[in-house]
Coordinates of C-alpha atoms and ligand atoms in Angstrom, one line a residue:
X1 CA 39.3 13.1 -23.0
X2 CA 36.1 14.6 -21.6
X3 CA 35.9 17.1 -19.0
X4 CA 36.2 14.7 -15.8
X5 CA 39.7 13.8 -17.6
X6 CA 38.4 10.2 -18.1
X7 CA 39.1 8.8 -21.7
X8 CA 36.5 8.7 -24.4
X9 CA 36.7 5.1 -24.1
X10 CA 34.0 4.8 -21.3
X11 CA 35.2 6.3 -18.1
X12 CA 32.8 9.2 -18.4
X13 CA 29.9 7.7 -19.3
X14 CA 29.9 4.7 -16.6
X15 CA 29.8 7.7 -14.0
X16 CA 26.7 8.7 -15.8
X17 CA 23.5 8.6 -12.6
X18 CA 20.6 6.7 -14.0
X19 CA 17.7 10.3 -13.2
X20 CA 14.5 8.4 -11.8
X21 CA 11.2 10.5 -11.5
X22 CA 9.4 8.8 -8.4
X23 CA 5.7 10.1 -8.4
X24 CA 4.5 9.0 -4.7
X25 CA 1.0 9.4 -3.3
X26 CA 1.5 11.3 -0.4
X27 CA 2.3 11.0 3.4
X28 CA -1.1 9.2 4.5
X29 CA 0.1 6.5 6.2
X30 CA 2.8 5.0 8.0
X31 CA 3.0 1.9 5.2
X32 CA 3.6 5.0 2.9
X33 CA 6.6 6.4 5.2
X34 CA 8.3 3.4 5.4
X35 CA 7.5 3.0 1.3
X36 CA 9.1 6.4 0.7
X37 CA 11.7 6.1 2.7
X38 CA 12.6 2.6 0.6
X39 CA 12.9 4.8 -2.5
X40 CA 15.2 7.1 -0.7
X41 CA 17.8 4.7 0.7
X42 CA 18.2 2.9 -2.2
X43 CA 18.2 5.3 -5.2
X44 CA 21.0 7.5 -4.2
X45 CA 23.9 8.8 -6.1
X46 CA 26.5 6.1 -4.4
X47 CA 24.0 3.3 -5.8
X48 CA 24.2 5.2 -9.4
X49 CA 21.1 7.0 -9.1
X50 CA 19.6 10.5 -8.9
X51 CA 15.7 10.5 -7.3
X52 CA 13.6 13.3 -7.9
X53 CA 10.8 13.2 -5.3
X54 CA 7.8 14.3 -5.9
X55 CA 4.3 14.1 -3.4
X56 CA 1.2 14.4 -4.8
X57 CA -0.7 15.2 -1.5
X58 CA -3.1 12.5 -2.4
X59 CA -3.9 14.4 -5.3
X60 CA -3.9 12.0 -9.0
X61 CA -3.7 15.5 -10.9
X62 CA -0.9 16.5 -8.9
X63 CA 0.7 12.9 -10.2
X64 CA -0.1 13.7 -13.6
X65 CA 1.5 17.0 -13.8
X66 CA 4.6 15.6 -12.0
X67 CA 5.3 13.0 -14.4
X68 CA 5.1 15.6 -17.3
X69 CA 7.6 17.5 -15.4
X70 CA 9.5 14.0 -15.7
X71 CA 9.2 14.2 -18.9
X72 CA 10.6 17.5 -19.6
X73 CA 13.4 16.9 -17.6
X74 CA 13.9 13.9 -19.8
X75 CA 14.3 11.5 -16.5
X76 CA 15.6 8.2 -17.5
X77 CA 12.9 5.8 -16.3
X78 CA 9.3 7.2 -14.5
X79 CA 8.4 5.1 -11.2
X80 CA 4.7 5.9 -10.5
X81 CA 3.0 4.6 -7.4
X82 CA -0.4 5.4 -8.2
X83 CA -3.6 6.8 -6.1
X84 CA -6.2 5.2 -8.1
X85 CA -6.5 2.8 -10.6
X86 CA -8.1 5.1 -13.5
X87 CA -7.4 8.1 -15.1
X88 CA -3.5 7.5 -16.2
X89 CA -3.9 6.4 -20.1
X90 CA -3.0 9.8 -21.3
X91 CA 0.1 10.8 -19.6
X92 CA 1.4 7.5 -19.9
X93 CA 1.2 7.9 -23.9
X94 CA 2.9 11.1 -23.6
X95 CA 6.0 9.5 -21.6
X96 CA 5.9 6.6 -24.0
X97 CA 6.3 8.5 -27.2
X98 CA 9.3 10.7 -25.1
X99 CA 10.6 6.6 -24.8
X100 CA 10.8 6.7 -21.0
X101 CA 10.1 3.6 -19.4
X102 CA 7.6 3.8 -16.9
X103 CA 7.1 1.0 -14.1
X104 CA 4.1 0.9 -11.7
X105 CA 4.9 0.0 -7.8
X106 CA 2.1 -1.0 -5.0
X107 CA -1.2 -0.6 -6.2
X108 CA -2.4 -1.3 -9.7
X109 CA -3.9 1.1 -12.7
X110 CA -6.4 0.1 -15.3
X111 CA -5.2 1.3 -18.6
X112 CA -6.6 0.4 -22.2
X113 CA -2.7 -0.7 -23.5
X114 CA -0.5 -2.5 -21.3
X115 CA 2.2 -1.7 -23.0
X116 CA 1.5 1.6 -21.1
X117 CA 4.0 0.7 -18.3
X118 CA 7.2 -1.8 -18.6
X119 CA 6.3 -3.4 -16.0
X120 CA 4.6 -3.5 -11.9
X121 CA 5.5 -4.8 -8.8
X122 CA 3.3 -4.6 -5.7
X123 CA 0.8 -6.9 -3.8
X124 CA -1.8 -8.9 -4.2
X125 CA -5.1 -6.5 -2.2
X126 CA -7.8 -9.7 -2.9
X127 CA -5.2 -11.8 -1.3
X128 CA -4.8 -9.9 1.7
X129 CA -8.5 -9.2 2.3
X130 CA -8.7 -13.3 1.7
X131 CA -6.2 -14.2 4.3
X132 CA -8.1 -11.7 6.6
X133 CA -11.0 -13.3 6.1
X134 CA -10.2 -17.0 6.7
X135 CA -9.0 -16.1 10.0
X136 CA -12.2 -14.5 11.2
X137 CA -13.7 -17.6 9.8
X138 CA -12.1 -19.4 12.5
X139 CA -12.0 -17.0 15.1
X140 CA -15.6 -16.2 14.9
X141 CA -17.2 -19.9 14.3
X142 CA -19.9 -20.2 16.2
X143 CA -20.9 -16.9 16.5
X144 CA -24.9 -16.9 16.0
X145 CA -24.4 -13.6 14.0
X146 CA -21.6 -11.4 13.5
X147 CA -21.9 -7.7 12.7
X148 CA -18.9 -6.0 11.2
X149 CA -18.2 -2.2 10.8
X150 CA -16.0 -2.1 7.7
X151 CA -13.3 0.8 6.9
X152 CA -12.1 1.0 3.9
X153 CA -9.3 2.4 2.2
X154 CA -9.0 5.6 -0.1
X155 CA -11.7 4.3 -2.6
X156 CA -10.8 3.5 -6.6
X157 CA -7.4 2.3 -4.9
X158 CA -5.7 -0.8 -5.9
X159 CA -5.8 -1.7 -2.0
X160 CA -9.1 -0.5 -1.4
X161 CA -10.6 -2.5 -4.1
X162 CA -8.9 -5.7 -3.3
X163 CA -9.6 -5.9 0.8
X164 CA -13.0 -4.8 0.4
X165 CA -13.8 -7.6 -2.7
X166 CA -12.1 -9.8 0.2
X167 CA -14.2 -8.8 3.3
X168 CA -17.4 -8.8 0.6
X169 CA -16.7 -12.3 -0.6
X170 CA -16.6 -13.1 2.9
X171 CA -20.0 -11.7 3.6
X172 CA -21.6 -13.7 0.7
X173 CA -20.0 -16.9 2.2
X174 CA -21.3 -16.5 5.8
X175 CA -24.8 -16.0 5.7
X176 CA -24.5 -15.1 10.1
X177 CA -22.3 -12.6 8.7
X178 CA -23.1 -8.9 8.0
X179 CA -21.8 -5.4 7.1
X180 CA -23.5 -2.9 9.4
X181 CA -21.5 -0.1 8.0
X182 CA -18.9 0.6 5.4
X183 CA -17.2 4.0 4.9
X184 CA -13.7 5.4 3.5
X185 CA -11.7 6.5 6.5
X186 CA -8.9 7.5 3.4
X187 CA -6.3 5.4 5.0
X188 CA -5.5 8.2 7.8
X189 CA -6.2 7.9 11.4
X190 CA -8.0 11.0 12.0
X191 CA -10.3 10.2 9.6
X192 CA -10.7 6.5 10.8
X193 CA -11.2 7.9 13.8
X194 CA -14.2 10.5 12.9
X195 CA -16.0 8.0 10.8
X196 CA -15.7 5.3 13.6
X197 CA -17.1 7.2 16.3
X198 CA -20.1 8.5 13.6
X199 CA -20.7 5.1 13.6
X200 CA -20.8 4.1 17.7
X201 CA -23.6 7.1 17.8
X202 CA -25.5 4.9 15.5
X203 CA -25.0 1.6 16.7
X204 CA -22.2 -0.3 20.0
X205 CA -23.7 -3.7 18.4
X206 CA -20.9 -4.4 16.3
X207 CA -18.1 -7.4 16.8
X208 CA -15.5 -6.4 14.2
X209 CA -14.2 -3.9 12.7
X210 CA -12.5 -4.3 9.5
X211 CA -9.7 -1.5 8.7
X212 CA -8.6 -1.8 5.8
X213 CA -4.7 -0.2 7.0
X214 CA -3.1 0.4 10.5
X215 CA -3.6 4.1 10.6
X216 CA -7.3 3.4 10.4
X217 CA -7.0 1.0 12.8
X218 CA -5.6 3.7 15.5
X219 CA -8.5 6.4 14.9
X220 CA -11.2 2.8 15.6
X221 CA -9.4 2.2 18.7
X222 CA -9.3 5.6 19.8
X223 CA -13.1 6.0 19.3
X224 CA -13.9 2.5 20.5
X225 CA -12.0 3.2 23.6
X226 CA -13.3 6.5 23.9
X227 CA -17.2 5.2 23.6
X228 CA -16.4 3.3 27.2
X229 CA -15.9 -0.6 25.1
X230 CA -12.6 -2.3 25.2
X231 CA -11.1 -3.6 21.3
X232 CA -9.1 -6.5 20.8
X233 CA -8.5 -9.7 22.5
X234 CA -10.9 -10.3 25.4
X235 CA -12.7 -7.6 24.3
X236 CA -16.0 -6.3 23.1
X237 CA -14.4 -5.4 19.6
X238 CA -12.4 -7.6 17.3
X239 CA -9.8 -5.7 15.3
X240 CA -8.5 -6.8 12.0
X241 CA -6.1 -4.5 10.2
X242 CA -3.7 -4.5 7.3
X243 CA 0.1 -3.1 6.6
X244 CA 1.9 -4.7 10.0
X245 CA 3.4 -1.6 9.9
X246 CA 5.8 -1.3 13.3
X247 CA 3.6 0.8 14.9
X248 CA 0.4 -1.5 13.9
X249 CA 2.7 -4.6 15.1
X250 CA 3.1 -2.8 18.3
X251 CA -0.8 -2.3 18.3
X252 CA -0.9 -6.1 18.0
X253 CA 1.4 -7.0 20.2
X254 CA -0.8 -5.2 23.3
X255 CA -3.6 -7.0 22.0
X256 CA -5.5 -4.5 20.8
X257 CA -5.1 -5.4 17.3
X258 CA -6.7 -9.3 16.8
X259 CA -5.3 -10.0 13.3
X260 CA -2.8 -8.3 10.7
X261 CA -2.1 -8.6 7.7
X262 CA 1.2 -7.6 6.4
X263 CA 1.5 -5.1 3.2
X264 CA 5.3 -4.8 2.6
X265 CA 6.3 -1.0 1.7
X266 CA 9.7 -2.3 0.9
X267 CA 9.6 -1.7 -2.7
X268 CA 13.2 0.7 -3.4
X269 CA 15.3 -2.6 -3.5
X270 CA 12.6 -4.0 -6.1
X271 CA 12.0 -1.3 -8.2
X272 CA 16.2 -1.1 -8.7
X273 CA 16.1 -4.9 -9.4
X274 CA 13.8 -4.4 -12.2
X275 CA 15.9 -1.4 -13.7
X276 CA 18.9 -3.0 -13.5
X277 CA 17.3 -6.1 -15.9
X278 CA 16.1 -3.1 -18.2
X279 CA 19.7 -1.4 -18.3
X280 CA 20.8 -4.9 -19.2
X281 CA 18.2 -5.3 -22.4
X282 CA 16.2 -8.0 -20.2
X283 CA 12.8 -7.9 -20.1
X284 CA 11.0 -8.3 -16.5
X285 CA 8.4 -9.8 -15.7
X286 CA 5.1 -7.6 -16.1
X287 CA 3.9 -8.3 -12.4
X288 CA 5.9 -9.2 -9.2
X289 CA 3.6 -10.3 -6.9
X290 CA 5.1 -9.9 -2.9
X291 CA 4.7 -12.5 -0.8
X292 CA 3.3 -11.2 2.5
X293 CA 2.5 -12.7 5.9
X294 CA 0.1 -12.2 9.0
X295 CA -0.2 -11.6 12.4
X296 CA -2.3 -13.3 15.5
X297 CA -2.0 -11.0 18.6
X298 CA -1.8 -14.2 20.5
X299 CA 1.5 -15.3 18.1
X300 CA 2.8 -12.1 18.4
X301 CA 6.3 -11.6 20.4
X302 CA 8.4 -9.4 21.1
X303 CA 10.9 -10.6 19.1
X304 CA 8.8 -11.0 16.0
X305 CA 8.7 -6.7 16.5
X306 CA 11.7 -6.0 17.0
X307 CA 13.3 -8.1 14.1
X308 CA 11.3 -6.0 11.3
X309 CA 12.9 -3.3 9.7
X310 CA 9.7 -1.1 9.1
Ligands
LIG401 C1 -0.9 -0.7 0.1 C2 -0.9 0.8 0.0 C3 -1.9 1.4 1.0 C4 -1.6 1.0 2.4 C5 -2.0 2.2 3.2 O1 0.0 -1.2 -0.7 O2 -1.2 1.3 -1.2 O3 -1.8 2.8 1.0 O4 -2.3 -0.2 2.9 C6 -1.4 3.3 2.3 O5 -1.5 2.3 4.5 O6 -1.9 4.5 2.6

């Protein structure tokens, strides 16, 4: 018998947690609340889980010394949900030869050796920034030119890379089409907002602008609003954004959000799905792609709000 009195036969070492190391960006963004919050609710002790936490602040080398803490804690399996697509080859090797399973969630890293990480689930950023772009096909046919102020997201991200090849694919197809401006607002609202109003002293001839999250989104309103013009439907400034977080839905349902595309942070109940197949020998699939919708202010109810979760 063992000290929880259970017999050697088993009891003791079915109550055994599975110890997850969960790396996480930071707090930039409300798509990264609701993404952190995921983690929490679903790896906790009564699931058969113990999370440790960390926030990197945004910072990759704060990432990189948090999964070698993983490592010396001996963690079970390393969940990484990285800042930028480069720079992880190294630590990765050490946690592989301490044979910890590492899986990658939401954006995407470049690494020599995929056998790196066990496995990724996350969306599909060209996708997103392609959806986003066939609507303002439509919405802006007819338009003799159309000039488009373009925030982008923390650059070298996954995200970032995908919504701007997107919007630029876009530009190349559309020869009325063109990107006055393009600048990181690092997926943060204050800094949307700084960079948007740099841009209104430069130029008010603009007809989109194309923020690359919600929080972004909120600081180009702000400073729209705040330069005197109107954004969103009926407007003098179309807004596209990406995440459809809750308070980005909201945002779209008063019309002052055109077009959003959804990003789903809901990755906790994914991440468990794929540790579970690992725990039971399976091997899962390398990418999960997430299927994602959109939003038209002028679709957009009430009810379509209220039933999200996020
Ligand atoms: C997308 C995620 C991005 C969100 C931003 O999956 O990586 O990071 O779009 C967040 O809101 O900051």
């Amino acid at each position: 018998k063992d000290s929880n009195n259970n017999t050697a036969a088993g009891g003791g070492s079915e109550n055994k947690l599975i110890v997850v190391g969960f790396s996480q960006v930071g707090a930039e963004s409300d798509w990264r609340t609701a993404n952190s919050q995921s983690m929490k609710d679903t790896f906790t002790e009564a699931n058969g889980y113990k999370l440790i936490f960390d926030d990197a602040q945004g910072k990759q080398d704060n990432q990189i010394t948090a999964i070698r803490n993983f490592i010396q804690q001996e963690v079970d399996y390393i969940v990484v949900a990285p800042i930028g697509e480069t720079g992880w080859d190294t630590v990765l090797q050490e946690a592989k030869d301490a044979g910890i399973p590492v899986i990658i969630v939401d954006r995407m890293i470049d690494v020599a050796k995929d056998d790196l990480f066990y496995c990724w689930v996350g969306s599909d950023f060209r996708k997103e920034g392609d959806v986003a772009v066939a609507w303002m096909d439509k919405e802006l046919a007819g338009k003799d030119e159309v000039k488009i102020v373009h925030l982008q997201g923390t650059i070298g991200s996954s995200a970032q890379i995908g919504r701007t090849e997107g919007l630029e694919a876009g530009e190349k197809a559309h020869s009325n089409w063109e990107i006055v401006a393009q600048q990181t607002g690092e997926f943060t609202q204050a800094k949307g907002q700084e960079v948007m109003e740099s841009i209104l002293k430069q130029t008010t001839d603009i007809d989109v602008v194309y923020c690359e999250n919600d929080n972004m989104a909120f600081g180009a309103i702000d400073a729209i609003e705040a330069a005197g013009m109107k954004a969103g439907v009926g407007g003098d400034i179309v807004v596209v954004s990406f995440d459809a977080t809750n308070a980005g839905l909201t945002m779209t349902l008063d019309q002052k959000i055109n077009y959003n595309v959804e990003c789903n942070p809901l990755h906790g109940p994914r991440v468990a799905k794929l540790i579970e197949q690992i725990e039971a020998g399976q091997i899962p699939e390398k990418l999960a792609y997430v299927e994602e919708k959109a939003f038209d202010a002028r679709e957009m109810t009430k009810e379509i709000l209220d039933a999200r979760s996020y």
